[in-house]
mmCIF file of C-alpha atoms in Angstrom:
data_model
loop_
_atom_site.group_PDB
_atom_site.id
_atom_site.type_symbol
_atom_site.label_atom_id
_atom_site.label_comp_id
_atom_site.label_asym_id
_atom_site.label_seq_id
_atom_site.Cartn_x
_atom_site.Cartn_y
_atom_site.Cartn_z
ATOM 1 C CA UNK A 256 36.583 61.125 60.865
ATOM 2 C CA UNK A 257 39.703 61.854 58.816
ATOM 3 C CA UNK A 258 41.763 59.419 60.927
ATOM 4 C CA UNK A 259 39.169 56.666 60.474
ATOM 5 C CA UNK A 260 39.068 57.286 56.734
ATOM 6 C CA UNK A 261 42.841 57.080 56.536
ATOM 7 C CA UNK A 262 42.891 53.832 58.521
ATOM 8 C CA UNK A 263 40.234 52.345 56.221
ATOM 9 C CA UNK A 264 42.174 53.304 53.084
ATOM 10 C CA UNK A 265 45.412 51.825 54.425
ATOM 11 C CA UNK A 266 43.993 48.531 55.738
ATOM 12 C CA UNK A 267 40.751 47.887 53.853
ATOM 13 C CA UNK A 268 42.110 44.945 51.869
ATOM 14 C CA UNK A 269 43.064 43.217 55.149
ATOM 15 C CA UNK A 270 39.730 44.163 56.721
ATOM 16 C CA UNK A 271 37.665 42.863 53.815
ATOM 17 C CA UNK A 272 39.804 39.754 53.456
ATOM 18 C CA UNK A 273 39.294 39.022 57.161
ATOM 19 C CA UNK A 274 35.525 39.139 56.769
ATOM 20 C CA UNK A 275 35.534 35.646 55.293
ATOM 21 C CA UNK A 276 37.343 34.293 58.367
ATOM 22 C CA UNK A 277 35.087 36.294 60.692
ATOM 23 C CA UNK A 278 31.945 34.873 59.073
ATOM 24 C CA UNK A 279 33.274 31.326 59.374
ATOM 25 C CA UNK A 280 34.194 31.874 63.026
ATOM 26 C CA UNK A 281 30.789 33.444 63.657
ATOM 27 C CA UNK A 282 29.085 30.382 62.147
ATOM 28 C CA UNK A 283 31.134 28.032 64.324
ATOM 29 C CA UNK A 284 30.503 30.169 67.415
ATOM 30 C CA UNK A 285 26.789 30.083 66.752
ATOM 31 C CA UNK A 286 26.877 26.277 66.469
ATOM 32 C CA UNK A 287 28.882 26.009 69.674
ATOM 33 C CA UNK A 288 26.430 28.184 71.574
ATOM 34 C CA UNK A 289 23.523 26.080 70.316
ATOM 35 C CA UNK A 290 25.028 22.579 70.658
ATOM 36 C CA UNK A 291 27.888 22.936 73.127
ATOM 37 C CA UNK A 292 30.221 19.941 73.094
ATOM 38 C CA UNK A 293 28.069 18.256 70.450
ATOM 39 C CA UNK A 294 29.028 20.788 67.823
ATOM 40 C CA UNK A 295 31.256 18.295 65.995
ATOM 41 C CA UNK A 296 28.438 15.804 65.590
ATOM 42 C CA UNK A 297 26.137 18.673 64.518
ATOM 43 C CA UNK A 298 28.555 19.897 61.893
ATOM 44 C CA UNK A 299 29.066 16.345 60.578
ATOM 45 C CA UNK A 300 25.306 15.943 60.286
ATOM 46 C CA UNK A 301 24.956 19.315 58.527
ATOM 47 C CA UNK A 302 27.748 18.430 56.125
ATOM 48 C CA UNK A 303 26.058 15.156 55.162
ATOM 49 C CA UNK A 304 22.817 16.998 54.384
ATOM 50 C CA UNK A 305 24.264 20.195 52.828
ATOM 51 C CA UNK A 306 27.918 19.875 51.844
ATOM 52 C CA UNK A 307 27.832 22.989 49.663
ATOM 53 C CA UNK A 308 27.052 25.115 52.706
ATOM 54 C CA UNK A 309 30.483 24.336 54.122
ATOM 55 C CA UNK A 310 32.127 24.685 50.732
ATOM 56 C CA UNK A 311 30.524 28.113 50.388
ATOM 57 C CA UNK A 312 31.652 29.149 53.859
ATOM 58 C CA UNK A 313 35.209 28.101 53.134
ATOM 59 C CA UNK A 314 35.171 29.879 49.767
ATOM 60 C CA UNK A 315 34.171 33.113 51.512
ATOM 61 C CA UNK A 316 37.732 33.459 52.775
ATOM 62 C CA UNK A 317 39.479 33.602 49.337
ATOM 63 C CA UNK A 318 36.495 35.511 47.923
ATOM 64 C CA UNK A 319 36.792 38.318 50.426
ATOM 65 C CA UNK A 320 40.572 38.260 50.123
ATOM 66 C CA UNK A 321 40.208 38.666 46.342
ATOM 67 C CA UNK A 322 37.750 41.536 46.792
ATOM 68 C CA UNK A 323 40.120 43.220 49.216
ATOM 69 C CA UNK A 324 43.019 42.729 46.805
ATOM 70 C CA UNK A 325 41.042 44.248 43.905
ATOM 71 C CA UNK A 326 40.046 47.216 46.021
ATOM 72 C CA UNK A 327 43.651 47.709 47.017
ATOM 73 C CA UNK A 328 44.701 47.556 43.377
ATOM 74 C CA UNK A 329 42.020 50.090 42.499
ATOM 75 C CA UNK A 330 43.168 52.370 45.305
ATOM 76 C CA UNK A 331 46.772 52.129 44.136
ATOM 77 C CA UNK A 332 45.725 53.012 40.592
ATOM 78 C CA UNK A 333 43.664 55.927 41.921
ATOM 79 C CA UNK A 334 46.610 57.231 43.918
ATOM 80 C CA UNK A 335 48.918 56.794 40.924
ATOM 81 C CA UNK A 336 46.659 58.790 38.619
ATOM 82 C CA UNK A 337 46.057 61.369 41.333
ATOM 83 C CA UNK A 338 49.824 61.792 41.743
ATOM 84 C CA UNK A 339 50.174 62.071 37.970
ATOM 85 C CA UNK A 340 47.460 64.739 37.777
ATOM 86 C CA UNK A 341 48.791 66.638 40.786
ATOM 87 C CA UNK A 342 52.328 66.765 39.368
ATOM 88 C CA UNK A 343 51.148 67.989 35.954
ATOM 89 C CA UNK A 344 52.260 71.467 34.876
ATOM 90 C CA UNK A 345 48.843 72.102 33.323
ATOM 91 C CA UNK A 346 45.512 72.559 35.002
ATOM 92 C CA UNK A 347 43.401 69.397 34.699
ATOM 93 C CA UNK A 348 39.734 69.080 35.515
ATOM 94 C CA UNK A 349 36.847 66.729 34.855
ATOM 95 C CA UNK A 350 33.334 68.043 34.280
ATOM 96 C CA UNK A 351 30.050 66.346 33.562
ATOM 97 C CA UNK A 352 27.998 66.955 30.442
ATOM 98 C CA UNK A 353 26.236 69.904 32.088
ATOM 99 C CA UNK A 354 29.557 71.631 32.672
ATOM 100 C CA UNK A 355 29.732 71.011 36.418
ATOM 101 C CA UNK A 356 33.297 70.395 37.654
ATOM 102 C CA UNK A 357 33.772 67.070 39.479
ATOM 103 C CA UNK A 358 37.553 66.994 39.824
ATOM 104 C CA UNK A 359 40.338 69.589 39.635
ATOM 105 C CA UNK A 360 44.059 69.231 40.258
ATOM 106 C CA UNK A 361 46.202 71.656 42.250
ATOM 107 C CA UNK A 362 47.542 73.432 39.156
ATOM 108 C CA UNK A 363 44.000 74.160 38.011
ATOM 109 C CA UNK A 364 43.203 75.638 41.439
ATOM 110 C CA UNK A 365 46.423 77.674 41.295
ATOM 111 C CA UNK A 366 45.652 79.074 37.839
ATOM 112 C CA UNK A 367 42.235 80.305 38.935
ATOM 113 C CA UNK A 368 43.157 81.166 42.516
ATOM 114 C CA UNK A 369 40.324 79.128 44.027
ATOM 115 C CA UNK A 370 39.970 76.469 46.688
ATOM 116 C CA UNK A 371 38.936 72.944 45.814
ATOM 117 C CA UNK A 372 35.709 73.166 47.777
ATOM 118 C CA UNK A 373 34.808 76.391 45.943
ATOM 119 C CA UNK A 374 35.307 75.032 42.445
ATOM 120 C CA UNK A 375 33.750 71.574 42.742
ATOM 121 C CA UNK A 376 30.142 71.630 41.502
ATOM 122 C CA UNK A 377 30.774 74.965 39.779
ATOM 123 C CA UNK A 378 30.351 75.353 36.018
ATOM 124 C CA UNK A 379 33.673 75.506 34.199
ATOM 125 C CA UNK A 380 32.623 78.409 31.935
ATOM 126 C CA UNK A 381 31.997 80.573 35.018
ATOM 127 C CA UNK A 382 35.765 80.706 35.547
ATOM 128 C CA UNK A 383 36.247 82.500 32.205
ATOM 129 C CA UNK A 384 36.142 86.302 32.095
ATOM 130 C CA UNK A 385 33.611 86.256 29.286
ATOM 131 C CA UNK A 386 30.200 87.893 28.900
ATOM 132 C CA UNK A 387 27.324 85.492 29.432
ATOM 133 C CA UNK A 388 26.562 85.205 25.670
ATOM 134 C CA UNK A 389 30.154 84.138 25.011
ATOM 135 C CA UNK A 390 30.040 81.539 27.801
ATOM 136 C CA UNK A 391 26.812 80.175 26.337
ATOM 137 C CA UNK A 392 28.472 80.011 22.927
ATOM 138 C CA UNK A 393 31.322 77.873 24.295
ATOM 139 C CA UNK A 394 28.868 75.599 26.145
ATOM 140 C CA UNK A 395 26.847 75.179 22.941
ATOM 141 C CA UNK A 396 30.015 74.348 20.991
ATOM 142 C CA UNK A 397 30.910 71.632 23.513
ATOM 143 C CA UNK A 398 27.389 70.170 23.424
ATOM 144 C CA UNK A 399 27.497 70.005 19.632
ATOM 145 C CA UNK A 400 30.850 68.223 19.810
ATOM 146 C CA UNK A 401 29.390 65.718 22.284
ATOM 147 C CA UNK A 402 26.557 64.968 19.862
ATOM 148 C CA UNK A 403 29.111 64.351 17.121
ATOM 149 C CA UNK A 404 31.234 62.267 19.464
ATOM 150 C CA UNK A 405 34.342 64.263 18.580
ATOM 151 C CA UNK A 406 36.164 66.664 20.931
ATOM 152 C CA UNK A 407 35.952 70.351 19.965
ATOM 153 C CA UNK A 408 39.075 72.111 18.676
ATOM 154 C CA UNK A 409 41.366 73.788 21.229
ATOM 155 C CA UNK A 410 40.181 77.212 22.290
ATOM 156 C CA UNK A 411 41.726 80.346 23.757
ATOM 157 C CA UNK A 412 39.646 82.376 26.164
ATOM 158 C CA UNK A 413 40.187 85.283 28.566
ATOM 159 C CA UNK A 414 39.907 84.760 32.309
ATOM 160 C CA UNK A 415 40.563 86.695 35.505
ATOM 161 C CA UNK A 416 43.882 85.797 37.153
ATOM 162 C CA UNK A 417 44.189 85.458 40.947
ATOM 163 C CA UNK A 418 45.761 88.935 41.231
ATOM 164 C CA UNK A 419 42.810 90.459 39.398
ATOM 165 C CA UNK A 420 44.675 91.089 36.156
ATOM 166 C CA UNK A 421 43.269 89.855 32.830
ATOM 167 C CA UNK A 422 44.733 86.605 31.514
ATOM 168 C CA UNK A 423 44.334 84.055 28.744
ATOM 169 C CA UNK A 424 43.813 80.298 28.851
ATOM 170 C CA UNK A 425 44.516 77.648 26.226
ATOM 171 C CA UNK A 426 42.059 74.782 26.771
ATOM 172 C CA UNK A 427 42.105 71.278 25.249
ATOM 173 C CA UNK A 428 39.081 69.044 25.795
ATOM 174 C CA UNK A 429 38.785 65.250 25.562
ATOM 175 C CA UNK A 430 35.792 62.996 26.059
ATOM 176 C CA UNK A 431 35.650 60.198 28.634
ATOM 177 C CA UNK A 432 33.400 57.475 27.251
ATOM 178 C CA UNK A 433 31.705 54.300 28.358
ATOM 179 C CA UNK A 434 31.495 52.338 25.155
ATOM 180 C CA UNK A 435 30.422 54.862 22.549
ATOM 181 C CA UNK A 436 28.582 57.124 24.983
ATOM 182 C CA UNK A 437 30.263 60.282 26.296
ATOM 183 C CA UNK A 438 29.988 60.437 30.082
ATOM 184 C CA UNK A 439 32.399 63.187 31.125
ATOM 185 C CA UNK A 440 34.691 65.830 29.667
ATOM 186 C CA UNK A 441 38.380 66.060 30.552
ATOM 187 C CA UNK A 442 39.822 69.557 30.302
ATOM 188 C CA UNK A 443 43.509 70.501 30.182
ATOM 189 C CA UNK A 444 44.113 74.241 30.576
ATOM 190 C CA UNK A 445 47.301 76.268 30.411
ATOM 191 C CA UNK A 446 47.880 79.906 31.336
ATOM 192 C CA UNK A 447 49.164 81.515 28.119
ATOM 193 C CA UNK A 448 48.825 85.096 29.351
ATOM 194 C CA UNK A 449 52.468 86.051 28.754
ATOM 195 C CA UNK A 450 52.467 84.590 25.247
ATOM 196 C CA UNK A 451 49.121 86.167 24.396
ATOM 197 C CA UNK A 452 50.179 89.546 25.739
ATOM 198 C CA UNK A 453 53.342 89.376 23.641
ATOM 199 C CA UNK A 454 51.303 88.553 20.520
ATOM 200 C CA UNK A 455 48.822 91.363 21.175
ATOM 201 C CA UNK A 456 51.616 93.829 21.903
ATOM 202 C CA UNK A 457 53.365 92.937 18.641
ATOM 203 C CA UNK A 458 50.098 93.272 16.701
ATOM 204 C CA UNK A 459 49.383 96.627 18.347
ATOM 205 C CA UNK A 460 52.898 97.903 17.657
ATOM 206 C CA UNK A 461 52.762 96.792 14.019
ATOM 207 C CA UNK A 462 49.437 98.554 13.549
ATOM 208 C CA UNK A 463 50.856 101.810 14.897
ATOM 209 C CA UNK A 464 54.061 101.504 12.867
ATOM 210 C CA UNK A 465 52.000 100.940 9.736
ATOM 211 C CA UNK A 466 50.080 104.164 10.390
ATOM 212 C CA UNK A 467 53.314 106.052 10.994
ATOM 213 C CA UNK A 468 54.809 104.689 7.756
ATOM 214 C CA UNK A 469 51.668 105.802 5.878
ATOM 215 C CA UNK A 470 52.044 109.353 7.259
ATOM 216 C CA UNK A 471 48.662 109.083 8.946
ATOM 217 C CA UNK A 472 47.556 112.169 10.905
ATOM 218 C CA UNK A 473 49.149 112.390 14.343
ATOM 219 C CA UNK A 474 45.746 112.424 16.055
ATOM 220 C CA UNK A 475 44.857 109.094 14.408
ATOM 221 C CA UNK A 476 48.162 107.512 15.415
ATOM 222 C CA UNK A 477 47.895 108.652 19.040
ATOM 223 C CA UNK A 478 44.261 107.570 19.331
ATOM 224 C CA UNK A 479 45.162 104.148 17.901
ATOM 225 C CA UNK A 480 47.884 103.805 20.545
ATOM 226 C CA UNK A 481 45.427 104.663 23.337
ATOM 227 C CA UNK A 482 42.703 102.318 22.124
ATOM 228 C CA UNK A 483 45.186 99.469 21.656
ATOM 229 C CA UNK A 484 46.353 99.763 25.275
ATOM 230 C CA UNK A 485 42.766 99.979 26.512
ATOM 231 C CA UNK A 486 42.067 96.682 24.757
ATOM 232 C CA UNK A 487 45.152 95.083 26.305
ATOM 233 C CA UNK A 488 44.347 96.314 29.836
ATOM 234 C CA UNK A 489 40.577 96.375 30.397
ATOM 235 C CA UNK A 490 39.429 99.140 32.719
ATOM 236 C CA UNK A 491 42.208 101.580 31.865
ATOM 237 C CA UNK A 492 41.633 105.060 30.414
ATOM 238 C CA UNK A 493 44.603 106.262 28.366
ATOM 239 C CA UNK A 494 45.807 109.757 27.588
ATOM 240 C CA UNK A 495 48.631 111.200 25.491
ATOM 241 C CA UNK A 496 49.598 114.854 25.855
ATOM 242 C CA UNK A 497 52.273 116.604 23.796
ATOM 243 C CA UNK A 498 54.349 119.598 24.807
ATOM 244 C CA UNK A 499 54.295 123.051 23.264
ATOM 245 C CA UNK A 500 57.055 124.810 25.128
ATOM 246 C CA UNK A 501 56.067 124.525 28.801
ATOM 247 C CA UNK A 502 52.407 123.799 28.133
ATOM 248 C CA UNK A 503 50.671 120.440 27.762
ATOM 249 C CA UNK A 504 48.390 120.002 24.781
ATOM 250 C CA UNK A 505 45.727 117.384 24.159
ATOM 251 C CA UNK A 506 46.903 114.620 21.874
ATOM 252 C CA UNK A 507 44.502 111.714 22.395
ATOM 253 C CA UNK A 508 42.287 110.404 25.182
ATOM 254 C CA UNK A 509 39.357 108.600 23.542
ATOM 255 C CA UNK A 510 37.864 107.216 26.776
ATOM 256 C CA UNK A 511 38.311 110.176 29.114
ATOM 257 C CA UNK A 512 35.488 112.728 29.437
ATOM 258 C CA UNK A 513 35.830 115.523 26.889
ATOM 259 C CA UNK A 514 35.303 118.151 29.579
ATOM 260 C CA UNK A 515 38.231 116.757 31.535
ATOM 261 C CA UNK A 516 40.417 116.829 28.431
ATOM 262 C CA UNK A 517 39.510 120.474 27.827
ATOM 263 C CA UNK A 518 40.282 121.430 31.424
ATOM 264 C CA UNK A 519 43.824 120.026 31.399
ATOM 265 C CA UNK A 520 44.621 121.179 27.849
ATOM 266 C CA UNK A 521 47.090 124.060 28.059
ATOM 267 C CA UNK A 522 48.248 123.522 31.656
ATOM 268 C CA UNK A 523 51.807 124.582 32.404
ATOM 269 C CA UNK A 524 54.084 121.795 33.622
ATOM 270 C CA UNK A 525 55.558 121.993 37.105
ATOM 271 C CA UNK A 526 56.723 119.990 40.151
ATOM 272 C CA UNK A 527 53.195 119.583 41.600
ATOM 273 C CA UNK A 528 50.938 119.638 38.532
ATOM 274 C CA UNK A 529 49.145 116.313 38.938
ATOM 275 C CA UNK A 530 50.728 113.252 37.380
ATOM 276 C CA UNK A 531 51.284 114.408 33.801
ATOM 277 C CA UNK A 532 52.496 117.944 34.527
ATOM 278 C CA UNK A 533 54.929 116.635 37.122
ATOM 279 C CA UNK A 534 56.183 113.774 34.910
ATOM 280 C CA UNK A 535 56.808 116.201 32.039
ATOM 281 C CA UNK A 536 58.594 118.620 34.385
ATOM 282 C CA UNK A 537 60.789 116.008 36.099
ATOM 283 C CA UNK A 538 61.185 113.825 32.984
ATOM 284 C CA UNK A 539 60.527 110.850 35.269
ATOM 285 C CA UNK A 540 57.554 108.475 35.698
ATOM 286 C CA UNK A 541 55.041 109.614 38.308
ATOM 287 C CA UNK A 542 52.867 106.880 39.853
ATOM 288 C CA UNK A 543 49.872 108.205 41.777
ATOM 289 C CA UNK A 544 47.869 105.306 43.195
ATOM 290 C CA UNK A 545 45.247 107.533 44.873
ATOM 291 C CA UNK A 546 44.536 110.946 43.407
ATOM 292 C CA UNK A 547 42.229 111.785 46.341
ATOM 293 C CA UNK A 548 45.114 111.797 48.822
ATOM 294 C CA UNK A 549 48.361 112.313 46.878
ATOM 295 C CA UNK A 550 49.823 115.840 47.358
ATOM 296 C CA UNK A 551 50.670 116.095 43.645
ATOM 297 C CA UNK A 552 46.929 116.243 42.994
ATOM 298 C CA UNK A 553 46.157 118.840 45.682
ATOM 299 C CA UNK A 554 45.156 121.446 43.054
ATOM 300 C CA UNK A 555 43.288 118.907 40.918
ATOM 301 C CA UNK A 556 41.530 116.815 43.571
ATOM 302 C CA UNK A 557 38.109 118.295 42.849
ATOM 303 C CA UNK A 558 38.367 117.544 39.137
ATOM 304 C CA UNK A 559 39.515 113.991 39.931
ATOM 305 C CA UNK A 560 36.471 113.507 42.180
ATOM 306 C CA UNK A 561 34.182 115.064 39.589
ATOM 307 C CA UNK A 562 35.170 112.545 36.912
ATOM 308 C CA UNK A 563 35.907 109.568 39.174
ATOM 309 C CA UNK A 564 39.605 109.322 38.289
ATOM 310 C CA UNK A 565 41.153 107.583 41.281
ATOM 311 C CA UNK A 566 44.600 106.529 40.026
ATOM 312 C CA UNK A 567 46.869 108.084 37.413
ATOM 313 C CA UNK A 568 50.282 106.829 36.303
ATOM 314 C CA UNK A 569 52.104 109.163 33.948
ATOM 315 C CA UNK A 570 55.363 108.610 32.076
ATOM 316 C CA UNK A 571 57.288 111.237 30.092
ATOM 317 C CA UNK A 572 57.710 110.692 26.371
ATOM 318 C CA UNK A 573 61.297 111.570 25.496
ATOM 319 C CA UNK A 574 63.152 111.967 22.201
ATOM 320 C CA UNK A 575 66.365 110.125 21.446
ATOM 321 C CA UNK A 576 68.225 113.154 22.735
ATOM 322 C CA UNK A 577 66.262 113.091 26.006
ATOM 323 C CA UNK A 578 64.105 116.083 25.106
ATOM 324 C CA UNK A 579 60.571 116.065 26.491
ATOM 325 C CA UNK A 580 57.924 115.470 23.825
ATOM 326 C CA UNK A 581 54.869 114.773 25.984
ATOM 327 C CA UNK A 582 53.388 112.278 28.453
ATOM 328 C CA UNK A 583 51.525 108.978 28.368
ATOM 329 C CA UNK A 584 49.081 108.379 31.231
ATOM 330 C CA UNK A 585 46.998 105.439 32.414
ATOM 331 C CA UNK A 586 43.961 106.309 34.540
ATOM 332 C CA UNK A 587 41.857 103.954 36.656
ATOM 333 C CA UNK A 588 38.619 104.506 38.507
ATOM 334 C CA UNK A 589 39.891 102.671 41.585
ATOM 335 C CA UNK A 590 42.917 102.962 43.833
ATOM 336 C CA UNK A 591 45.689 100.787 42.435
ATOM 337 C CA UNK A 592 49.359 100.507 41.553
ATOM 338 C CA UNK A 593 50.740 99.153 38.268
ATOM 339 C CA UNK A 594 51.447 95.459 37.819
ATOM 340 C CA UNK A 595 54.532 94.141 36.055
ATOM 341 C CA UNK A 596 52.447 93.657 32.914
ATOM 342 C CA UNK A 597 51.153 97.234 33.037
ATOM 343 C CA UNK A 598 54.679 98.559 33.484
ATOM 344 C CA UNK A 599 55.631 96.630 30.352
ATOM 345 C CA UNK A 600 52.715 98.229 28.502
ATOM 346 C CA UNK A 601 53.827 101.689 29.649
ATOM 347 C CA UNK A 602 57.397 101.120 28.467
ATOM 348 C CA UNK A 603 56.373 99.928 25.009
ATOM 349 C CA UNK A 604 53.731 102.625 24.609
ATOM 350 C CA UNK A 605 56.067 105.495 25.437
ATOM 351 C CA UNK A 606 58.511 104.229 22.793
ATOM 352 C CA UNK A 607 55.738 104.131 20.169
ATOM 353 C CA UNK A 608 54.403 107.539 21.165
ATOM 354 C CA UNK A 609 57.931 108.976 21.056
ATOM 355 C CA UNK A 610 58.341 107.638 17.523
ATOM 356 C CA UNK A 611 55.063 109.241 16.405
ATOM 357 C CA UNK A 612 55.698 112.574 18.134
ATOM 358 C CA UNK A 613 59.313 112.772 16.991
ATOM 359 C CA UNK A 614 58.315 111.998 13.421
ATOM 360 C CA UNK A 615 55.658 114.693 13.607
ATOM 361 C CA UNK A 616 58.139 117.198 15.027
ATOM 362 C CA UNK A 617 60.693 116.368 12.321
ATOM 363 C CA UNK A 618 58.012 116.753 9.652
ATOM 364 C CA UNK A 619 57.111 120.164 11.058
ATOM 365 C CA UNK A 620 60.773 121.162 11.105
ATOM 366 C CA UNK A 621 61.110 120.039 7.495
ATOM 367 C CA UNK A 622 58.027 122.012 6.461
ATOM 368 C CA UNK A 623 59.363 125.053 8.293
ATOM 369 C CA UNK A 624 62.731 124.678 6.599
ATOM 370 C CA UNK A 625 61.081 124.329 3.201
ATOM 371 C CA UNK A 626 58.975 127.399 3.878
ATOM 372 C CA UNK A 627 62.096 129.429 4.752
ATOM 373 C CA UNK A 628 63.831 128.181 1.624
ATOM 374 C CA UNK A 629 60.816 129.043 -0.527
ATOM 375 C CA UNK A 630 60.623 132.517 0.991
ATOM 376 C CA UNK A 631 64.329 133.110 0.364
ATOM 377 C CA UNK A 632 64.136 131.651 -3.163
ATOM 378 C CA UNK A 633 61.221 133.857 -4.141
ATOM 379 C CA UNK A 634 62.484 137.042 -2.505
ATOM 380 C CA UNK A 635 65.925 137.072 -4.154
ATOM 381 C CA UNK A 636 66.255 139.947 -6.696
ATOM 382 C CA UNK A 637 68.446 137.826 -8.964
ATOM 383 C CA UNK A 638 67.220 135.050 -11.206
ATOM 384 C CA UNK A 639 67.386 131.535 -9.687
ATOM 385 C CA UNK A 640 66.462 128.106 -10.966
ATOM 386 C CA UNK A 641 66.844 124.410 -10.093
ATOM 387 C CA UNK A 642 67.362 121.703 -12.684
ATOM 388 C CA UNK A 643 68.245 118.048 -13.002
ATOM 389 C CA UNK A 644 71.669 116.928 -14.272
ATOM 390 C CA UNK A 645 69.953 116.175 -17.592
ATOM 391 C CA UNK A 646 68.894 119.806 -17.948
ATOM 392 C CA UNK A 647 65.184 119.631 -17.000
ATOM 393 C CA UNK A 648 64.216 122.787 -15.083
ATOM 394 C CA UNK A 649 62.433 122.004 -11.818
ATOM 395 C CA UNK A 650 61.847 125.434 -10.333
ATOM 396 C CA UNK A 651 62.405 129.103 -11.093
ATOM 397 C CA UNK A 652 61.747 132.344 -9.256
ATOM 398 C CA UNK A 653 59.830 135.327 -10.592
ATOM 399 C CA UNK A 654 63.019 137.362 -11.017
ATOM 400 C CA UNK A 655 64.346 134.882 -13.601
ATOM 401 C CA UNK A 656 61.013 134.795 -15.480
ATOM 402 C CA UNK A 657 61.071 138.602 -15.784
ATOM 403 C CA UNK A 658 64.799 138.731 -16.582
ATOM 404 C CA UNK A 659 64.457 136.311 -19.525
ATOM 405 C CA UNK A 660 61.202 137.814 -20.710
ATOM 406 C CA UNK A 661 59.081 134.666 -20.562
ATOM 407 C CA UNK A 662 55.310 135.181 -20.423
ATOM 408 C CA UNK A 663 54.876 132.867 -17.403
ATOM 409 C CA UNK A 664 56.666 130.573 -14.987
ATOM 410 C CA UNK A 665 55.129 127.544 -16.730
ATOM 411 C CA UNK A 666 56.575 128.571 -20.091
ATOM 412 C CA UNK A 667 60.049 128.803 -18.591
ATOM 413 C CA UNK A 668 59.695 125.442 -16.842
ATOM 414 C CA UNK A 669 58.898 123.846 -20.210
ATOM 415 C CA UNK A 670 62.197 125.127 -21.655
ATOM 416 C CA UNK A 671 65.358 122.944 -21.442
ATOM 417 C CA UNK A 672 68.067 124.488 -19.324
ATOM 418 C CA UNK A 673 70.519 124.279 -22.254
ATOM 419 C CA UNK A 674 68.325 126.689 -24.237
ATOM 420 C CA UNK A 675 68.940 129.434 -21.676
ATOM 421 C CA UNK A 676 72.607 129.605 -22.589
ATOM 422 C CA UNK A 677 74.551 130.213 -25.848
ATOM 423 C CA UNK A 678 78.157 129.938 -26.773
ATOM 424 C CA UNK A 679 79.556 133.452 -27.238
ATOM 425 C CA UNK A 680 82.557 132.059 -29.120
#
């Protein structure tokens, strides 16, 4: 069937053009069979009675040749546009007004990871990784645009990439009209996943940095980091643990079961303590694709089964000096290994978490230092004070208040530093 179709497409102009000759020959053959050697006299008689019959028969030849030529021209144009569409770097498809796909080029099939026979007669919105209400909203928007006769504005929508990872599409729509009536919709789609991921990562990072700059509580910063990553990688459950000596402490894990968080809070790190305990101990990433079979989870297999945590990838959070601060983990409820995009997320997240944890640690060190200074300042038996170069007293200890005989610390603070001294000369 395919060979016959190919032969027809290659030679149909010749075949159709030959039909005119074939019909003329058939007419002559019929006359010969009916009248034998008297066919010439018969044709002369017919011509005298109906000349236009012969004129019409003769015109069939150029008529069929013209039809064949037009079909060949149409076929060439079809092949030209098909080549143009197939060589395009964007996915191109044509759908009817109900949303059913009628044509799709190879790039479109590649973007969605489908075969041509699977996508034809399928609704275009079904290829988007959107809840049904959102798909209906897009379909409604397109229908309203059709009623107005103007294409809708470009849209960006999530979809599921061939490897199963979440992606983003940029879609431009144009209307194919007959006169003023819209007959079909031409769609041009482009995979903008990398660009969109970069934008979302930058937005997420800026949000976290803003919280850090505002001295937001550490728990809020760490939870924001986890939730941001969970938005960027649907299906993931994030966890951040920080170190207190050799023990892991709960930092943030908004989507993990609270009971699970309580059970791992306070575990001592070691070479076979699941993913996080091992990553913190080795100061190296630990990728466990199947917690039910990996030896690192031998002591925690039951808890993994209990909460349905099938994969866990943990990365140590290190300070600038290489000191362990904690771990960042990504959990999944199915067996899987990280994609290149997820590895990028892990790298950026550990940097952000390190910034937050290191800032928190430095703040604690500063508070501790201030507390030691205050204790020393107050416990000294001699009078001490701090003042500005202009002579405004900022702080005094109780020994100085008693030494100078002031009724209170506040009264001494209200006194200029110059008033505490006199010229003995």
